[in-house]
Tab-separated table of C-alpha atoms and ligand atoms in Angstrom:
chain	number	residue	atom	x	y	z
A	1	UNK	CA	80.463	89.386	98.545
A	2	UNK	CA	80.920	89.867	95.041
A	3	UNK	CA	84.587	87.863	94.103
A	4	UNK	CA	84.216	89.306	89.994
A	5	UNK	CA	84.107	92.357	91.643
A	6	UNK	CA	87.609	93.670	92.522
A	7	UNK	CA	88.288	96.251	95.722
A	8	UNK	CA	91.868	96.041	95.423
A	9	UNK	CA	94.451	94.926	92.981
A	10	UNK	CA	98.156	93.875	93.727
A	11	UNK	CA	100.066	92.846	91.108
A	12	UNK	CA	103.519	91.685	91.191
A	13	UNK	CA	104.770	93.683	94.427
A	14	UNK	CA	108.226	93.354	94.673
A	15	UNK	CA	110.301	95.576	97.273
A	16	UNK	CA	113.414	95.681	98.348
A	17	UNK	CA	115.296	97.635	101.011
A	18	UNK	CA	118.413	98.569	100.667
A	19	UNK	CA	120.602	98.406	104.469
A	20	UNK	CA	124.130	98.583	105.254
A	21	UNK	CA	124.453	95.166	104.452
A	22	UNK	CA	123.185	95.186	101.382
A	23	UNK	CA	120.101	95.190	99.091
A	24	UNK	CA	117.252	92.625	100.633
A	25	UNK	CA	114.166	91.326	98.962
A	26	UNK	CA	111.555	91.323	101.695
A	27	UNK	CA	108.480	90.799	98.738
A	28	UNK	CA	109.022	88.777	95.558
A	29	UNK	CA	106.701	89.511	92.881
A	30	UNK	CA	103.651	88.876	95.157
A	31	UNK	CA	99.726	89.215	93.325
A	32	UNK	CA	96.483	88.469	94.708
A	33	UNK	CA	93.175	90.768	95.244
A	34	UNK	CA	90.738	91.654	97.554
A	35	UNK	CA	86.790	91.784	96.861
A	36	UNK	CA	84.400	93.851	98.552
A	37	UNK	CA	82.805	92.556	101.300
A	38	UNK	CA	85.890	89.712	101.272
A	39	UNK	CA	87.771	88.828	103.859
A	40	UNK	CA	91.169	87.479	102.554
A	41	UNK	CA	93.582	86.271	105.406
A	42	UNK	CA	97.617	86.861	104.785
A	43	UNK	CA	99.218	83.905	106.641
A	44	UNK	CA	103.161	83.283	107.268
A	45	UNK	CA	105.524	83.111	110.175
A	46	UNK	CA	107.206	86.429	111.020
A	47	UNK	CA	109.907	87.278	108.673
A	48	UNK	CA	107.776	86.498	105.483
A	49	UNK	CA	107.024	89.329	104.261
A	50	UNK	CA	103.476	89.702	105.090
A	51	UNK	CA	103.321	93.523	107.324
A	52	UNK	CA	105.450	94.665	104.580
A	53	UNK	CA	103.077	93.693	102.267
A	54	UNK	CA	100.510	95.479	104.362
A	55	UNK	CA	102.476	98.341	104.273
A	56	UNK	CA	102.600	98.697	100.714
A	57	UNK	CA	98.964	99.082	100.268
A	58	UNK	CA	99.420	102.622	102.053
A	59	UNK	CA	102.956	103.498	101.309
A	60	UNK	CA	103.656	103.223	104.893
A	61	UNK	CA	107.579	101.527	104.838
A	62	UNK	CA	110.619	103.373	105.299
A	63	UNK	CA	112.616	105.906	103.068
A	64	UNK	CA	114.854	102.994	101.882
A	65	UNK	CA	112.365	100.583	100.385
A	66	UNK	CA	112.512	100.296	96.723
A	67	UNK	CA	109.707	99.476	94.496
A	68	UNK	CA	109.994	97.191	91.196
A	69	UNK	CA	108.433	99.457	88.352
A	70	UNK	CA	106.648	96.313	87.508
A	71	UNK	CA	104.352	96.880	91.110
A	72	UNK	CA	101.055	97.871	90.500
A	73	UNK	CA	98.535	98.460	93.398
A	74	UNK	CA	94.772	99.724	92.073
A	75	UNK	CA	92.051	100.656	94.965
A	76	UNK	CA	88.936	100.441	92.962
A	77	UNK	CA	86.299	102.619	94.609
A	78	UNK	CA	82.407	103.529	93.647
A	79	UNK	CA	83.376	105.952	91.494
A	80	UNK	CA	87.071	106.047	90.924
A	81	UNK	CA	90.323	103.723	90.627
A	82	UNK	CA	93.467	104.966	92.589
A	83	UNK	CA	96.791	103.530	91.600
A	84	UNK	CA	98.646	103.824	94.853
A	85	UNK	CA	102.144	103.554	93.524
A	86	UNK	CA	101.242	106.759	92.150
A	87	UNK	CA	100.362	108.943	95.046
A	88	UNK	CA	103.178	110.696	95.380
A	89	UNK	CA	102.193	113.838	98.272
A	90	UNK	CA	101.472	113.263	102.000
A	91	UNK	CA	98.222	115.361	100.655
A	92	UNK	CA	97.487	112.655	97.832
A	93	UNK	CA	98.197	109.637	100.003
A	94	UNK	CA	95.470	111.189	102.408
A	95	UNK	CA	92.855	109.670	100.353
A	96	UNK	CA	94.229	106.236	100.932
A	97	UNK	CA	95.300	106.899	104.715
A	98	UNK	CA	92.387	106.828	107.083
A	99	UNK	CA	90.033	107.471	104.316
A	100	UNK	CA	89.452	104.497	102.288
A	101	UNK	CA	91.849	102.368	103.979
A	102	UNK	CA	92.317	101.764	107.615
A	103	UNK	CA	94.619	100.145	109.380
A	104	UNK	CA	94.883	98.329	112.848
A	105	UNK	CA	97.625	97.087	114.530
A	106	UNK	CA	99.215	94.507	116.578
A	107	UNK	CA	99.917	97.240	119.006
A	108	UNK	CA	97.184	99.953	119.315
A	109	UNK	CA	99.666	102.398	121.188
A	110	UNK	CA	101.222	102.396	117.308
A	111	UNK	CA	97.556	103.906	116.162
A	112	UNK	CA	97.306	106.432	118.973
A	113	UNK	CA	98.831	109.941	119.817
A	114	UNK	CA	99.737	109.554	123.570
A	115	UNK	CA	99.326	113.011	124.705
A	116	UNK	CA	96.180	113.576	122.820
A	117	UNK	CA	93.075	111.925	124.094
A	118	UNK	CA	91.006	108.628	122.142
A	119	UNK	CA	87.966	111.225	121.018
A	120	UNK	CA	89.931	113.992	120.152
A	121	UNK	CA	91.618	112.000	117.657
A	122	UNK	CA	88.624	110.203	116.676
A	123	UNK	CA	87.315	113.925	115.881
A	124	UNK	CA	90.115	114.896	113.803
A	125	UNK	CA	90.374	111.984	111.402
A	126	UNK	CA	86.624	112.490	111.348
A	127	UNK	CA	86.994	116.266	110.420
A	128	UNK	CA	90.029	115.295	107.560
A	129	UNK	CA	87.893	112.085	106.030
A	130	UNK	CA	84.064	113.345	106.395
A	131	UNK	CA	81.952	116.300	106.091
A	132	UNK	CA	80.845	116.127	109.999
A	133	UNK	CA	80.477	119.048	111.944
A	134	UNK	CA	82.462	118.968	115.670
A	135	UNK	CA	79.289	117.786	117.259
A	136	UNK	CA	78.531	115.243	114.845
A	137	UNK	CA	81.857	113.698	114.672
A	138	UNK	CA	82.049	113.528	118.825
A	139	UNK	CA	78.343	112.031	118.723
A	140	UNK	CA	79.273	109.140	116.243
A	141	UNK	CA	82.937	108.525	117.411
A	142	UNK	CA	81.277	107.791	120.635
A	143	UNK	CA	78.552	105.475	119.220
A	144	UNK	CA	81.720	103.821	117.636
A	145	UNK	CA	82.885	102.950	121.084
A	146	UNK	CA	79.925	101.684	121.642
A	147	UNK	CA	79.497	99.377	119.278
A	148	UNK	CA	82.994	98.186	119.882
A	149	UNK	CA	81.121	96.976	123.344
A	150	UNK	CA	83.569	99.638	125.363
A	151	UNK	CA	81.283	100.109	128.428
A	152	UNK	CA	80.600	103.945	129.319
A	153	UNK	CA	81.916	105.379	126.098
A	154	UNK	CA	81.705	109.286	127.116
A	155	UNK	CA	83.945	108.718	129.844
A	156	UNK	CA	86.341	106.397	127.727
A	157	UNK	CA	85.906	109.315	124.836
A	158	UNK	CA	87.957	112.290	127.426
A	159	UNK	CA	90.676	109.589	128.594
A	160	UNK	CA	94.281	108.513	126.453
A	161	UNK	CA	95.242	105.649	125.223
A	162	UNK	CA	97.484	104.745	128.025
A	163	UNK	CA	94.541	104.457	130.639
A	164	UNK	CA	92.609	101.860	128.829
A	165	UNK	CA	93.211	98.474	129.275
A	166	UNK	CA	94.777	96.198	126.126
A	167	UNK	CA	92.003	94.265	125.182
A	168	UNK	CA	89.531	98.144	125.357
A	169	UNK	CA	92.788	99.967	123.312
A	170	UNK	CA	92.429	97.302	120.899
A	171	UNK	CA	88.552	97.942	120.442
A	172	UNK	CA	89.446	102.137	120.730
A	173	UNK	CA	91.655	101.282	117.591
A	174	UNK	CA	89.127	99.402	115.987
A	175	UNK	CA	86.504	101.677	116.480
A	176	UNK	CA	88.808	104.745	115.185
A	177	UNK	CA	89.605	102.859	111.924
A	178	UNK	CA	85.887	101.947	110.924
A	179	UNK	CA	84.566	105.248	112.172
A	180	UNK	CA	85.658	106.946	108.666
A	181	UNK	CA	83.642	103.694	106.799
A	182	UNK	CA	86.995	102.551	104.874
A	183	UNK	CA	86.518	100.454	101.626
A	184	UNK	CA	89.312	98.409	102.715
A	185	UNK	CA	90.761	97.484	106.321
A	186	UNK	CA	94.064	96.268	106.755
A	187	UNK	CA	94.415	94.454	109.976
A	188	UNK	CA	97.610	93.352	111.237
A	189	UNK	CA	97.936	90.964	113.922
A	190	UNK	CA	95.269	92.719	115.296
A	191	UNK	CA	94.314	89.648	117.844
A	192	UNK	CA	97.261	88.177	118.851
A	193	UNK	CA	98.180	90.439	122.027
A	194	UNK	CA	94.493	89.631	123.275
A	195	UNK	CA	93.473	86.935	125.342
A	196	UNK	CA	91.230	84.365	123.729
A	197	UNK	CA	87.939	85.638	125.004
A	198	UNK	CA	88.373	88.820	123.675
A	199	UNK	CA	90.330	87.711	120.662
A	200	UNK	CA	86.985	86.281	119.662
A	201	UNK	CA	85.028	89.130	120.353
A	202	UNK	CA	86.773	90.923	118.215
A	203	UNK	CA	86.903	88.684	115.496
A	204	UNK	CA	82.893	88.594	115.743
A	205	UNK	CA	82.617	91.931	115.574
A	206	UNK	CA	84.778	92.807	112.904
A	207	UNK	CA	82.522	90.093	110.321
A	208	UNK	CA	79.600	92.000	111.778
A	209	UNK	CA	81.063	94.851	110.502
A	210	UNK	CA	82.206	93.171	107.262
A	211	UNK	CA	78.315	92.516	106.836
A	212	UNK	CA	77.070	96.015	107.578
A	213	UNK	CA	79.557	98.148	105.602
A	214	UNK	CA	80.047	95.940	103.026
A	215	UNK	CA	84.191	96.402	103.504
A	216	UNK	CA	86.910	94.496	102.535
A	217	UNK	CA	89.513	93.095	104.965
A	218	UNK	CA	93.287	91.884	104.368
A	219	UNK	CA	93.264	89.653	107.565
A	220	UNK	CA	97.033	89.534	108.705
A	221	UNK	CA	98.419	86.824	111.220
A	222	UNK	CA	100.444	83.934	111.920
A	223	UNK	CA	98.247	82.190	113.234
A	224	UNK	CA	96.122	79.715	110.813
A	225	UNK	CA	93.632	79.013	113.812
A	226	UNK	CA	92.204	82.659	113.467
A	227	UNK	CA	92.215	82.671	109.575
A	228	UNK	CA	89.954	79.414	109.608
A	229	UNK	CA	87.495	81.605	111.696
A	230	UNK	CA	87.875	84.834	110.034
A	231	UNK	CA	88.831	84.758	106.083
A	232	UNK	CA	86.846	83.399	102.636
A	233	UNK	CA	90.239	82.902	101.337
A	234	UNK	CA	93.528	82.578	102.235
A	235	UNK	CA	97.652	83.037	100.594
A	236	UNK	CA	100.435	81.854	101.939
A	237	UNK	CA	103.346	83.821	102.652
A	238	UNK	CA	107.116	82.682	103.021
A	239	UNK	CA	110.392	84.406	102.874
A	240	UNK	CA	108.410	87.444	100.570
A	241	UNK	CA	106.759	84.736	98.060
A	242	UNK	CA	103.029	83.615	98.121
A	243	UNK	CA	103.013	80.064	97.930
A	244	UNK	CA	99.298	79.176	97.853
A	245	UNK	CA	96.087	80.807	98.030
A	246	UNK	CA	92.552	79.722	97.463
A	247	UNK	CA	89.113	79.552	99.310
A	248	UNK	CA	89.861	78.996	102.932
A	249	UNK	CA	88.193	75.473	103.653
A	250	UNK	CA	89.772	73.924	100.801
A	251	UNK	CA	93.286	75.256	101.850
A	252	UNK	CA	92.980	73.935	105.272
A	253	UNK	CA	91.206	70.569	104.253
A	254	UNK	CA	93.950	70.048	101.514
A	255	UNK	CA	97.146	71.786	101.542
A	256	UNK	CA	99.378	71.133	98.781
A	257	UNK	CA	102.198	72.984	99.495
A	258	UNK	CA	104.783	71.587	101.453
A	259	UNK	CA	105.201	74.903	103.963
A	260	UNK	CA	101.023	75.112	104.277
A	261	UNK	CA	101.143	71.315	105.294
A	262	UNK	CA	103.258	72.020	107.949
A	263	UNK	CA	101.843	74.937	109.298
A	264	UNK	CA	98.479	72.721	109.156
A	265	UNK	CA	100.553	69.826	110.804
A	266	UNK	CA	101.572	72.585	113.700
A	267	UNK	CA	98.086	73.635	114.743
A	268	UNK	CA	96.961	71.759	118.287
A	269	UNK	CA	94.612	69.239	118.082
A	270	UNK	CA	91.303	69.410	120.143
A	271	UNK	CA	90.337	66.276	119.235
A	272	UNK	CA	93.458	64.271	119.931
A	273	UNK	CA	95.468	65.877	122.660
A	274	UNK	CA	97.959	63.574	122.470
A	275	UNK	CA	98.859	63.972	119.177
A	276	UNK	CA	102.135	65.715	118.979
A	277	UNK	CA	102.629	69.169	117.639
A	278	UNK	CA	104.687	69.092	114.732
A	279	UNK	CA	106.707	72.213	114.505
A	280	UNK	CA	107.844	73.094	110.291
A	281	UNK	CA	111.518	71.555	110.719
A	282	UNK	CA	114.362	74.582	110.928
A	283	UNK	CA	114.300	78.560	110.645
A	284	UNK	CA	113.344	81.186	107.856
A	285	UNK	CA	116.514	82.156	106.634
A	286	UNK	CA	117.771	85.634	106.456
A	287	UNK	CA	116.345	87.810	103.837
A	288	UNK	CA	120.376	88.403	103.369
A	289	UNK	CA	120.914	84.247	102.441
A	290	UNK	CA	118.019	83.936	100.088
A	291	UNK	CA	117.749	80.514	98.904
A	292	UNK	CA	117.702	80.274	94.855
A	293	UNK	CA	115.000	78.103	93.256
A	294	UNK	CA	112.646	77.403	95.256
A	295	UNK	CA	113.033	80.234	98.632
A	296	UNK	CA	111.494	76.739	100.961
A	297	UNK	CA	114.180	74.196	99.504
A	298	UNK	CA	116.557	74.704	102.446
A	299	UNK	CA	113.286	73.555	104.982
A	300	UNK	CA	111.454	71.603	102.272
A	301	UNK	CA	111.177	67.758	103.480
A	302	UNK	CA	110.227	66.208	99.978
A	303	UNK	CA	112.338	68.542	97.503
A	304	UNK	CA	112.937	67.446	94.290
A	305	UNK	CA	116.669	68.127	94.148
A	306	UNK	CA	118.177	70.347	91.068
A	307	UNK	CA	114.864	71.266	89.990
A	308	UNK	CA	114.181	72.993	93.337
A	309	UNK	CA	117.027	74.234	93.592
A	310	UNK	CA	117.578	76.003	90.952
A	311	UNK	CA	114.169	77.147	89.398
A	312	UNK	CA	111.448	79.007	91.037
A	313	UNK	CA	107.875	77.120	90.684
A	314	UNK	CA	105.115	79.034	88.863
A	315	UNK	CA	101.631	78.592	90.573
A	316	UNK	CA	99.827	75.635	89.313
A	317	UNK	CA	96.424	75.005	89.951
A	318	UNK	CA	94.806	72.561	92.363
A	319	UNK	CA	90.871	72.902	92.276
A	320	UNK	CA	88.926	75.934	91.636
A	321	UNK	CA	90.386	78.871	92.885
A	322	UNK	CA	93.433	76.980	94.580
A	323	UNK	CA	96.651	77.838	93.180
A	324	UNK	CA	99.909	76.420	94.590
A	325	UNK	CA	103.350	77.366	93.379
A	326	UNK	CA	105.609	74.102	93.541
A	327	UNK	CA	106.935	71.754	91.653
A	328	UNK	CA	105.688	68.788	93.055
A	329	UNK	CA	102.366	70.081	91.381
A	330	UNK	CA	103.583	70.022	88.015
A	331	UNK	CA	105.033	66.879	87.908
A	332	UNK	CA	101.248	65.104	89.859
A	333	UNK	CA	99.603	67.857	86.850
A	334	UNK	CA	101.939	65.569	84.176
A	335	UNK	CA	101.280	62.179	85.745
A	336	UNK	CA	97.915	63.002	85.994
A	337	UNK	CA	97.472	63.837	82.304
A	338	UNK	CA	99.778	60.934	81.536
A	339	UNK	CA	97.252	58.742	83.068
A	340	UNK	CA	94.395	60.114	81.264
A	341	UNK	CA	96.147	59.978	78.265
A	342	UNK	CA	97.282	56.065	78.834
B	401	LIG	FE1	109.567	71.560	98.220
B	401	LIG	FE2	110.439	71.675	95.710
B	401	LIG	FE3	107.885	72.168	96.246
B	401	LIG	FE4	109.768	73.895	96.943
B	401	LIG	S1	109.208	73.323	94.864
B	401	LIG	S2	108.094	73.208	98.190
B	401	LIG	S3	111.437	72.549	97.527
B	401	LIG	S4	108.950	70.211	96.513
C-alpha cells in the first residue's frame, strides 16, 4: 500500500436532498481519501450518512440530491484522473460504473437482474468493461466463482440469482464486481446479512483480493467489530459529519471522540462477559432537526455547553494520522501547550 499515493480524492462532499418537507443535509462537508491497495472502513450507525456517501463516488442517489459546488471527487487512475462530479452522461459515468469502481451491496438481489441469469450478466459487464471475446468472458466469470469458493461454478454460472442461497448470492456479487479488476471497490454492508462463518470468509477473501489486484476498498458498516478485522484506517461518520479518522489500531485503542468512545464502549466483550454493553445514550436525530454546533451535542455526555452548541469543531489532531473534530481536543491541545509553556 502506498498512503502518498492517492486512488481517490473526496473533498468537502456536501449533499443535500430536497423532500416535501424540506431541504435535508444528509453529508456535511465530508473529506478523506483512499490509497491503492488501502482498505479504509466508513463506520456510523444507520442514518449517518455513510451509503450516501458511497453513493456519491458513482453518482448513484436520486434525481433530488443536490451537490455543493464546493464537492470535488478525483479517481486517480494509471494513466488518467476523472473528476466524477463531472461526468455528466450515463455513457461517461460508464467508466466509473462497473469499470473502475465496483460496488457490492448489503443485498445482492440489488446487484442482480432477476430474470437474467448470474453468467449472463457476468458476460455483459465483461463485454462493456474489457476487450474479452464471449468465450473468454464465460471462461473467467466462471473462474471468478470459483475463487469466490462457490462449489460447481458451471452449474451456478446457467442459474439466477434467486436460486442461490444468501451467503453464495453474496459471493456471486462479489465475484461479478472484481471480475472487471476495479481500481476501487465500494462495499456496503456487504457482511452483515451473512452469518458469522461466512461473514469471515468473505472478509478473508476480499484482503486476498486486496493483495492480488492491488485495489482499493471503502469498507462500509456499522459494525466496528468487522472494521478492526478488515480496514488500515478508519472515519467516523455521524448525522453526515466525519468525526474522526486515523489508522485503525490507534482509533480503536484510543478514541477521542466522544461518539467513537461509545461505539467502542458498545462492542461485546469476549474477555469479560459480564461486562455490560453500553449502548451510545439516545437516537440520531432527524436529518430534518439538525442540531447546530456541534451535530452530537444533543447525545454528547461531556459537552462543553455554549461552545458546543453553537460552533462546529474543526478536526484537531491526536497522533499521527489521527484527526478528531471536537472541542474537547482543543481545549487538552491548549492545556497541553500551557503546560509546556509553564
Ligand atoms: Fe461533545 Fe462538544 Fe466534543 Fe461535540 S464538541 S463531541 S458536544 S464535547
Amino acid at each position: 500500500m502506498n498512503q502518498n499515493k492517492k486512488l481517490l480524492e473526496v473533498e468537502n462532499l456536501t449533499l443535500q436532498f430536497d423532500t416535501d418537507e424540506g431541504r435535508i443535509t444528509a453529508v456535511d462537508n465530508v473529506s478523506f481519501s483512499v490509497a491503492p491497495g488501502e482498505v479504509l472502513g466508513l463506520v456510523g450507525e444507520s442514518g449517518s450518512g455513510k451509503s450516501v456517501t458511497a453513493k456519491s463516488l458513482m453518482k448513484l442517489n436520486p434525481g433530488n440530491a443536490i451537490y455543493s459546488p464546493e464537492t470535488k471527487i478525483k479517481l486517480h487512475l494509471e494513466d488518467r484522473s476523472v473528476d466524477i462530479m463531472q461526468l455528466k452522461s450515463s455513457k461517461e459515468m460508464l467508466v466509473a460504473r462497473g469499470g473502475s469502481i465496483s460496488m457490492i451491496f448489503q443485498e445482492p438481489m440489488a446487484s442482480f437482474a432477476p430474470a437474467i441469469t448470474i453468467g449472463d450478466q457476468m458476460v455483459e459487464q465483461l463485454l462493456i468493461h474489457t476487450d474479452y471475446s464471449v468465450v473468454k468472458a464465460k471462461k473467467y466469470s466462471i473462474e471468478m466463482l470459483d475463487r469466490v469458493g462457490i462449489s460447481d461454478p458451471d452449474q451456478r454460472f446457467k442459474q439466477y440469482a434467486f436460486e442461490l442461497s444468501g451467503g453464495m448470492r453474496q459471493r456471486a456479487m462479489i465475484a461479478m464486481a472484481l471480475s472487471t479488476k476495479p481500481k476501487l471497490l465500494i462495499a456496503d454492508e456487504p457482511t452483515t446479512a451473512l452469518d458469522v462463518t461466512i461473514q469471515l470468509q468473505v472478509i478473508e477473501l476480499m484482503k486476498d483480493l486486496v493483495k492480488e489486484f492491488g485495489m482499493g476498498i471503502l469498507f462500509i458498516t456499522h459494525d466496528l467489530g468487522v472494521i478492526a478485522q478488515t480496514a488500515d484506517r478508519v472515519a467516523v461518520m455521524y448525522l453526515g459529519k466525519l468525526i474522526e479518522q486515523g489508522p485503525v489500531r490507534d482509533v480503536i485503542r484510543n478514541p477521542s471522540h466522544p461518539y467513537t468512545q461509545g461505539l467502542i464502549a458498545a462492542l461485546p466483550k469476549l474477555d469479560d462477559l459480564d461486562a455490560p454493553l453500553v449502548a451510545v445514550a439516545g437516537d440520531i436525530p432527524s436529518p430534518l432537526e439538525r442540531p447546530s454546533g456541534c451535530v452530537f451535542h444533543t447525545r454528547c455526555p461531556v459537552h462543553l455547553g455554549g461552545q458546543c452548541r453553537s460552533m462546529v469543531p474543526d478536526f484537531s489532531s491526536v497522533a499521527t494520522g489521527h484527526a478528531v473534530a471536537c472541542h474537547l481536543i482543543d481545549v487538552s491541545n491548549v492545556q497541553q501547550q500551557k503546560v509546556a509553556v509553564s
